[in-house]
XYZ file of C-alpha atoms in Angstrom:
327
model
C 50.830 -232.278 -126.420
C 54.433 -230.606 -125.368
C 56.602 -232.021 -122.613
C 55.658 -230.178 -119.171
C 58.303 -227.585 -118.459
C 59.023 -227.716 -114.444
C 59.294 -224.356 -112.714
C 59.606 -225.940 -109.050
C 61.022 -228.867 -108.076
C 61.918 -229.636 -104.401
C 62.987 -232.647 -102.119
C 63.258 -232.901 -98.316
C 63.122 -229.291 -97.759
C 63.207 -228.709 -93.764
C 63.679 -225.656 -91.802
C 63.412 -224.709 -87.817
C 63.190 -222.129 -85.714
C 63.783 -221.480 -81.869
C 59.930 -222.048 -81.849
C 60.294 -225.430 -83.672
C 60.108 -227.186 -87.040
C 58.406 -224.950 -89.567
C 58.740 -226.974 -92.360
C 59.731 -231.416 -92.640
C 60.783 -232.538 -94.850
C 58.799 -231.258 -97.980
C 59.037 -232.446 -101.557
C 56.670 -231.458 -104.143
C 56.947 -229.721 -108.338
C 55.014 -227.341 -110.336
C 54.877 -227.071 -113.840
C 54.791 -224.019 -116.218
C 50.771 -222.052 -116.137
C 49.962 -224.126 -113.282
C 48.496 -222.243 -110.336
C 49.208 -224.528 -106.917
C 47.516 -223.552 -103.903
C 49.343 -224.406 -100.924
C 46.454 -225.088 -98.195
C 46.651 -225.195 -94.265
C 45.724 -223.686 -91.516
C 47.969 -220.128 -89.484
C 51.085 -221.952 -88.764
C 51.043 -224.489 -91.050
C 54.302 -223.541 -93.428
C 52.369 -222.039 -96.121
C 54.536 -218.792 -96.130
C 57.609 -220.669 -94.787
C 57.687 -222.555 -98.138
C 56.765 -219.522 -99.919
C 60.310 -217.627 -98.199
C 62.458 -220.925 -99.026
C 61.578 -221.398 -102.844
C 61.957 -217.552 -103.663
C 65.469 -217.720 -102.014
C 64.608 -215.165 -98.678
C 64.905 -218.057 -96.239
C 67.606 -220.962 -96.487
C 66.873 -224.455 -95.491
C 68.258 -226.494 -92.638
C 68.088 -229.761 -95.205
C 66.744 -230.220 -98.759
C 67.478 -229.256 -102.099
C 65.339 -227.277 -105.033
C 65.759 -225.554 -108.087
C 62.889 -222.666 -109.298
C 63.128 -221.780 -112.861
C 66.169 -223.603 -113.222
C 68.481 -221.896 -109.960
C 69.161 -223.041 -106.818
C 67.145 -220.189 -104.882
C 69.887 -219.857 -102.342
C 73.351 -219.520 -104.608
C 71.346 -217.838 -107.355
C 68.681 -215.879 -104.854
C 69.152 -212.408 -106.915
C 69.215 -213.753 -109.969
C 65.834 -216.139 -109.151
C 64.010 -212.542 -107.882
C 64.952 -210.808 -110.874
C 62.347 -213.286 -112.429
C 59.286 -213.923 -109.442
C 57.276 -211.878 -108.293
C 55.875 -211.234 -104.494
C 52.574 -210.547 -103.172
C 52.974 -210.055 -99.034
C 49.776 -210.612 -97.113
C 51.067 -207.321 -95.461
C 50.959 -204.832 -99.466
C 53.948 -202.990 -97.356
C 53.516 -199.287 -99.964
C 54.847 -196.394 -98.748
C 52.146 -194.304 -97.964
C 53.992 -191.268 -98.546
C 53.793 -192.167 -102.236
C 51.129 -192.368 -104.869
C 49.632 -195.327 -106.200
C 52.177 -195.097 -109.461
C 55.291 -193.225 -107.205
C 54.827 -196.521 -105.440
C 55.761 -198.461 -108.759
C 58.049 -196.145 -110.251
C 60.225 -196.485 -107.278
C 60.612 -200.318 -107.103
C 60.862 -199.991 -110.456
C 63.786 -198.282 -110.292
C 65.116 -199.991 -107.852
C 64.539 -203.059 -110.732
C 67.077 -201.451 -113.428
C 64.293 -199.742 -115.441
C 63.908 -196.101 -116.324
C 61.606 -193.606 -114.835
C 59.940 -193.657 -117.893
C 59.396 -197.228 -118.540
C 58.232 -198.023 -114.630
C 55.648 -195.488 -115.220
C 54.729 -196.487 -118.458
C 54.197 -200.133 -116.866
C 52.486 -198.712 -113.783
C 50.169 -197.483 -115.566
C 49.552 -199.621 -117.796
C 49.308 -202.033 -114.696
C 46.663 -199.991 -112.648
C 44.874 -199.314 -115.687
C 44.454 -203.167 -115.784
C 43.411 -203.801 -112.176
C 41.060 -200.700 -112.025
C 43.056 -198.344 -110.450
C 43.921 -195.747 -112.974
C 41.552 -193.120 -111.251
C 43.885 -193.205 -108.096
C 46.751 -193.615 -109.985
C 47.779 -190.219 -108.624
C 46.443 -190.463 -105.034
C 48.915 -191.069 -102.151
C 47.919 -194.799 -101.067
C 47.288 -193.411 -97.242
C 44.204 -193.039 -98.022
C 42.938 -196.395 -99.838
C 41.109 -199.159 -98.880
C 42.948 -202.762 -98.075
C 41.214 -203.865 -101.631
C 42.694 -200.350 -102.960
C 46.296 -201.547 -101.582
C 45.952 -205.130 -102.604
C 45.541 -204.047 -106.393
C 48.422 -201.742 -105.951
C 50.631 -204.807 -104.431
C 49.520 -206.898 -107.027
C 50.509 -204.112 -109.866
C 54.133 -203.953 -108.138
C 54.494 -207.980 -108.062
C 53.866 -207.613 -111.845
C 55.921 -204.743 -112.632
C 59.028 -206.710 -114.171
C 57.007 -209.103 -116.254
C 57.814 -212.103 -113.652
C 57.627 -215.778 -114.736
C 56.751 -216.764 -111.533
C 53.946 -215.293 -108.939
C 54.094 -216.041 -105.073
C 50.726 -214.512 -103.507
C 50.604 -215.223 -99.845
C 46.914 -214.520 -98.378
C 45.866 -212.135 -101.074
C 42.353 -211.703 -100.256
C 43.147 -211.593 -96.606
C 41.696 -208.600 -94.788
C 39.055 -208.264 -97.929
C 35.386 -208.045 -97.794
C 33.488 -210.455 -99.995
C 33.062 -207.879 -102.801
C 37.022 -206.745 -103.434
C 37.852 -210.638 -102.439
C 35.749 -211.535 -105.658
C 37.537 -208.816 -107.924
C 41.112 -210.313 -106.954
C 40.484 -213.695 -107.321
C 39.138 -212.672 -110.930
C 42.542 -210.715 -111.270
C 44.538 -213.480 -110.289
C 42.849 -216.144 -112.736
C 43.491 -213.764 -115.278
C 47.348 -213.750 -114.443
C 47.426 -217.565 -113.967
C 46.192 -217.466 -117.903
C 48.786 -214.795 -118.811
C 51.093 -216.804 -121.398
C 52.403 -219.630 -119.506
C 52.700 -217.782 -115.806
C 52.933 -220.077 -113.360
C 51.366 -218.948 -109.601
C 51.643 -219.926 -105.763
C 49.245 -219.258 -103.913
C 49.139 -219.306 -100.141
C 45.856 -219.499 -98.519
C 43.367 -220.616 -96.090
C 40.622 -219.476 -97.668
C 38.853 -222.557 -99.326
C 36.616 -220.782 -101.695
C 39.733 -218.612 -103.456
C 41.854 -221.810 -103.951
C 39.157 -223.932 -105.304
C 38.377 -221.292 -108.325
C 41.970 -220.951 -109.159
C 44.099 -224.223 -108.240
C 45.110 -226.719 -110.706
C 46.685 -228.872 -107.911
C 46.915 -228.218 -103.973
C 49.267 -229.377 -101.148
C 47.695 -229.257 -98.114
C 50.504 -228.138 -94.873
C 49.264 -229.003 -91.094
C 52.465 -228.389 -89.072
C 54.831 -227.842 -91.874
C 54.335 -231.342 -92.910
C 52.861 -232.266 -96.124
C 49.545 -234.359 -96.225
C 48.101 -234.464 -99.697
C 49.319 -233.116 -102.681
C 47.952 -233.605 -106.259
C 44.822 -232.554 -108.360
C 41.483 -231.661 -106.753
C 40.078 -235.146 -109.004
C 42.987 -237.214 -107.864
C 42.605 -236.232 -104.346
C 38.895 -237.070 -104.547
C 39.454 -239.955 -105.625
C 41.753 -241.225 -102.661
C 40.027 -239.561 -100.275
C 36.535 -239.494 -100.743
C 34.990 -242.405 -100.438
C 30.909 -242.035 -99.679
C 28.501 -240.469 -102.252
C 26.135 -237.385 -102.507
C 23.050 -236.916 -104.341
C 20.660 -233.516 -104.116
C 17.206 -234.978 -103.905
C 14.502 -232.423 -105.586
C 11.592 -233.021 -103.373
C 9.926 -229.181 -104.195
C 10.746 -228.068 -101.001
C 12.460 -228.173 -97.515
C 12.475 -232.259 -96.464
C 10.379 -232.380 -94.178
C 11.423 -233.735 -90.489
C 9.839 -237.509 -90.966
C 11.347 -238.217 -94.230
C 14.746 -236.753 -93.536
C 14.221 -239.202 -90.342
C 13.196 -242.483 -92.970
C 16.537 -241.461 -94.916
C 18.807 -241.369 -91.920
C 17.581 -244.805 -90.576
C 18.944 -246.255 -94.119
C 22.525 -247.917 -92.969
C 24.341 -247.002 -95.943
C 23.167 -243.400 -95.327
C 25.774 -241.252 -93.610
C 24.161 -238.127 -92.988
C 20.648 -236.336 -94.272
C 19.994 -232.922 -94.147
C 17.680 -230.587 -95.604
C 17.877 -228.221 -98.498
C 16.072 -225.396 -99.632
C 14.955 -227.780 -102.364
C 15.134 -230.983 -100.822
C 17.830 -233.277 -99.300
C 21.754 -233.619 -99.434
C 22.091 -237.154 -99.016
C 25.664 -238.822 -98.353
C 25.246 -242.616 -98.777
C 27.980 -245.274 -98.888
C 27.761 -245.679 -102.727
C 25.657 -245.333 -105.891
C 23.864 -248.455 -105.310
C 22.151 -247.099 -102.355
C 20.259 -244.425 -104.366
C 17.160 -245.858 -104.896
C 16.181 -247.142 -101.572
C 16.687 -243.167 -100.903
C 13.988 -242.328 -103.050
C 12.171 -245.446 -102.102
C 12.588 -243.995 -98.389
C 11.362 -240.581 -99.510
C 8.097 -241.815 -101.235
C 7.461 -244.018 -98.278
C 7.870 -240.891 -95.794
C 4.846 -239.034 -98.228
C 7.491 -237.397 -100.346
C 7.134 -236.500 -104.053
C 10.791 -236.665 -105.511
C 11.165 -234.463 -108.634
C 14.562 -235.136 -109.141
C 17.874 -236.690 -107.951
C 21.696 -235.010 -109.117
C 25.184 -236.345 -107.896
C 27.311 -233.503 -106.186
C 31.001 -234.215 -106.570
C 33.209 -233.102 -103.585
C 34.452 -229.545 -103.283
C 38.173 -228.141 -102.329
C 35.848 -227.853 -98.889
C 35.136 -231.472 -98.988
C 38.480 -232.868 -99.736
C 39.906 -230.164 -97.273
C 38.293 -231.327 -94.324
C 39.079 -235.152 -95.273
C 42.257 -234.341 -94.815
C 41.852 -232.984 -91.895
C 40.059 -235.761 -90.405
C 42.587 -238.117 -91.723
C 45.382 -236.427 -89.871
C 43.490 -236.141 -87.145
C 42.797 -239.737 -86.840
C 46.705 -240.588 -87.548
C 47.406 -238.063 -85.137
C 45.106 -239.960 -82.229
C 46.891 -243.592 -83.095
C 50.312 -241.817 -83.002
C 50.866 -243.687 -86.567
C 52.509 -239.890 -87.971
C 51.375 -238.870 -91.461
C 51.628 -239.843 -95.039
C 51.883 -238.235 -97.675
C 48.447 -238.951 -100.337
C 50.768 -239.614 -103.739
């Protein structure tokens, strides 16, 4: 297996504004074909970071280097190689769809000829080459999005920053360009950020996440290393045929190592304090009048882990302790 090429590496990076501190101090890397998903809530320093790595925004402290330049000395020669995806797509809606790309084309260094050659071959890709010759006044946010997306990719970058891309979508289109965007993440070696608060995006696409509350960071790493330091109890899905009924969901929850009970459509999610504590579960169940069919682990989601965070910083926040960063 090849050394890991790193694309972003950044210490300490910290920038203010009249409102306050953005960003603290924040030091994290990404390697080549990784996709990181940079998690928080509005406010948080999500598209902060986003501004500081691609060179738009300097720094009050800190240092980084993305694809090998400092993004502040080197900013135009760092853009010439990323790519941008606003939450706000920002086409002129004067323009078509493809007069859209053959202008920032242009405006790259190519030739009529080659930006339309690309833009089309671009909204062929993302299911757009029926509007292709429509002014974009007309289209619908998922319409724009697909368009934004084809002008991020225009130049061929290295390097994609997507800030709230499914934003403003309805579950349908928000489907479609999370599909579009795994497909890019796959595209020989192209490494993406991706700025969200949107769990369910992230956790399809992320290889690692940092997770922002007040532009400070409080976990970074992979989804399995995170669970690992931060979730401690255990699930199982108990198969009982149907809904749990009230009285055994009742005998489970009087269990102590049983954190919470609640019924499935199926059965039972159970959250106990360990493995161990499975089969006085069942034994609970059976002893309630239950049948149990079945019993299945469930490993924490991106949800999971988010909101363990949370809870964590929360809980550091009440003691006044501050907040670590999860290694």
């Amino acid at each position: 297996m090849g050394a890991r090429e790193r694309v972003i590496d950044c210490e300490e990076l910290t920038r203010s504004f009249p409102s306050g501190v953005a960003l603290d101090r924040l030091t994290l890397d990404v390697d080549r074909g990784e996709v990181l998903a940079l998690l928080g809530p509005n406010g948080a320093g999500k598209t902060t970071t986003m501004r500081l790595l691609n060179g738009v925004l300097v720094p009050d402290s800190g240092r980084a280097t993305v694809l090998g330049l400092d993004p502040w000395t080197d900013g135009d020669d760092l853009r010439s190689r990323t790519g941008v995806l606003t939450e706000n797509a920002g086409l002129d809606e004067r323009f078509t769809a493809l007069e859209n790309l053959e202008f920032v084309g242009r405006l790259r260094g190519m030739s009529g000829d080659e930006a339309r050659r690309r833009g089309g071959e671009l909204l062929e890709r993302f299911g757009m080459s029926h509007r292709a010759d429509v002014k974009v006044q007309g289209f619908s946010t998922g319409q724009r999005k697909r368009v934004a997306l084809a002008r991020a990719l225009l130049h061929d970058p290295e390097l994609l920053f997507l800030d709230e891309p499914t934003s403003g979508l309805d579950p349908a289109a928000t489907r479609d360009v999370v599909d579009l965007i795994g497909s890019l993440a796959s595209d020989h070696g192209r490494t993406v950020v991706l700025c969200t608060h949107f769990l369910g995006e992230a956790g399809k696409l992320a290889s690692r996440m940092a997770v922002l509350f007040q532009g400070v960071l409080h976990a970074f790493g992979t989804p399995d290393a995170l669970a690992a330091e931060l979730w401690t109890a255990f699930e199982v899905q108990l198969d009982l045929g149907g809904e749990a009924p009230r009285e055994v969901l009742a005998a489970v929850s009087a269990l102590d190592a049983v954190q919470q009970a609640v019924p499935t459509t199926r059965g039972a999610l159970v959250r106990t304090t360990g493995r161990d504590d499975v089969p006085a579960v069942v034994a609970a169940c059976v002893g309630a009048g239950a049948s149990v069919y079945g019993v299945a682990p469930r490993d924490p989601n991106l949800e999971d882990l988010y909101f363990a965070i949370e809870a964590k910083v929360g809980a550091q926040a009440a003691v006044g302790t501050g907040a670590e960063v999860t290694p």
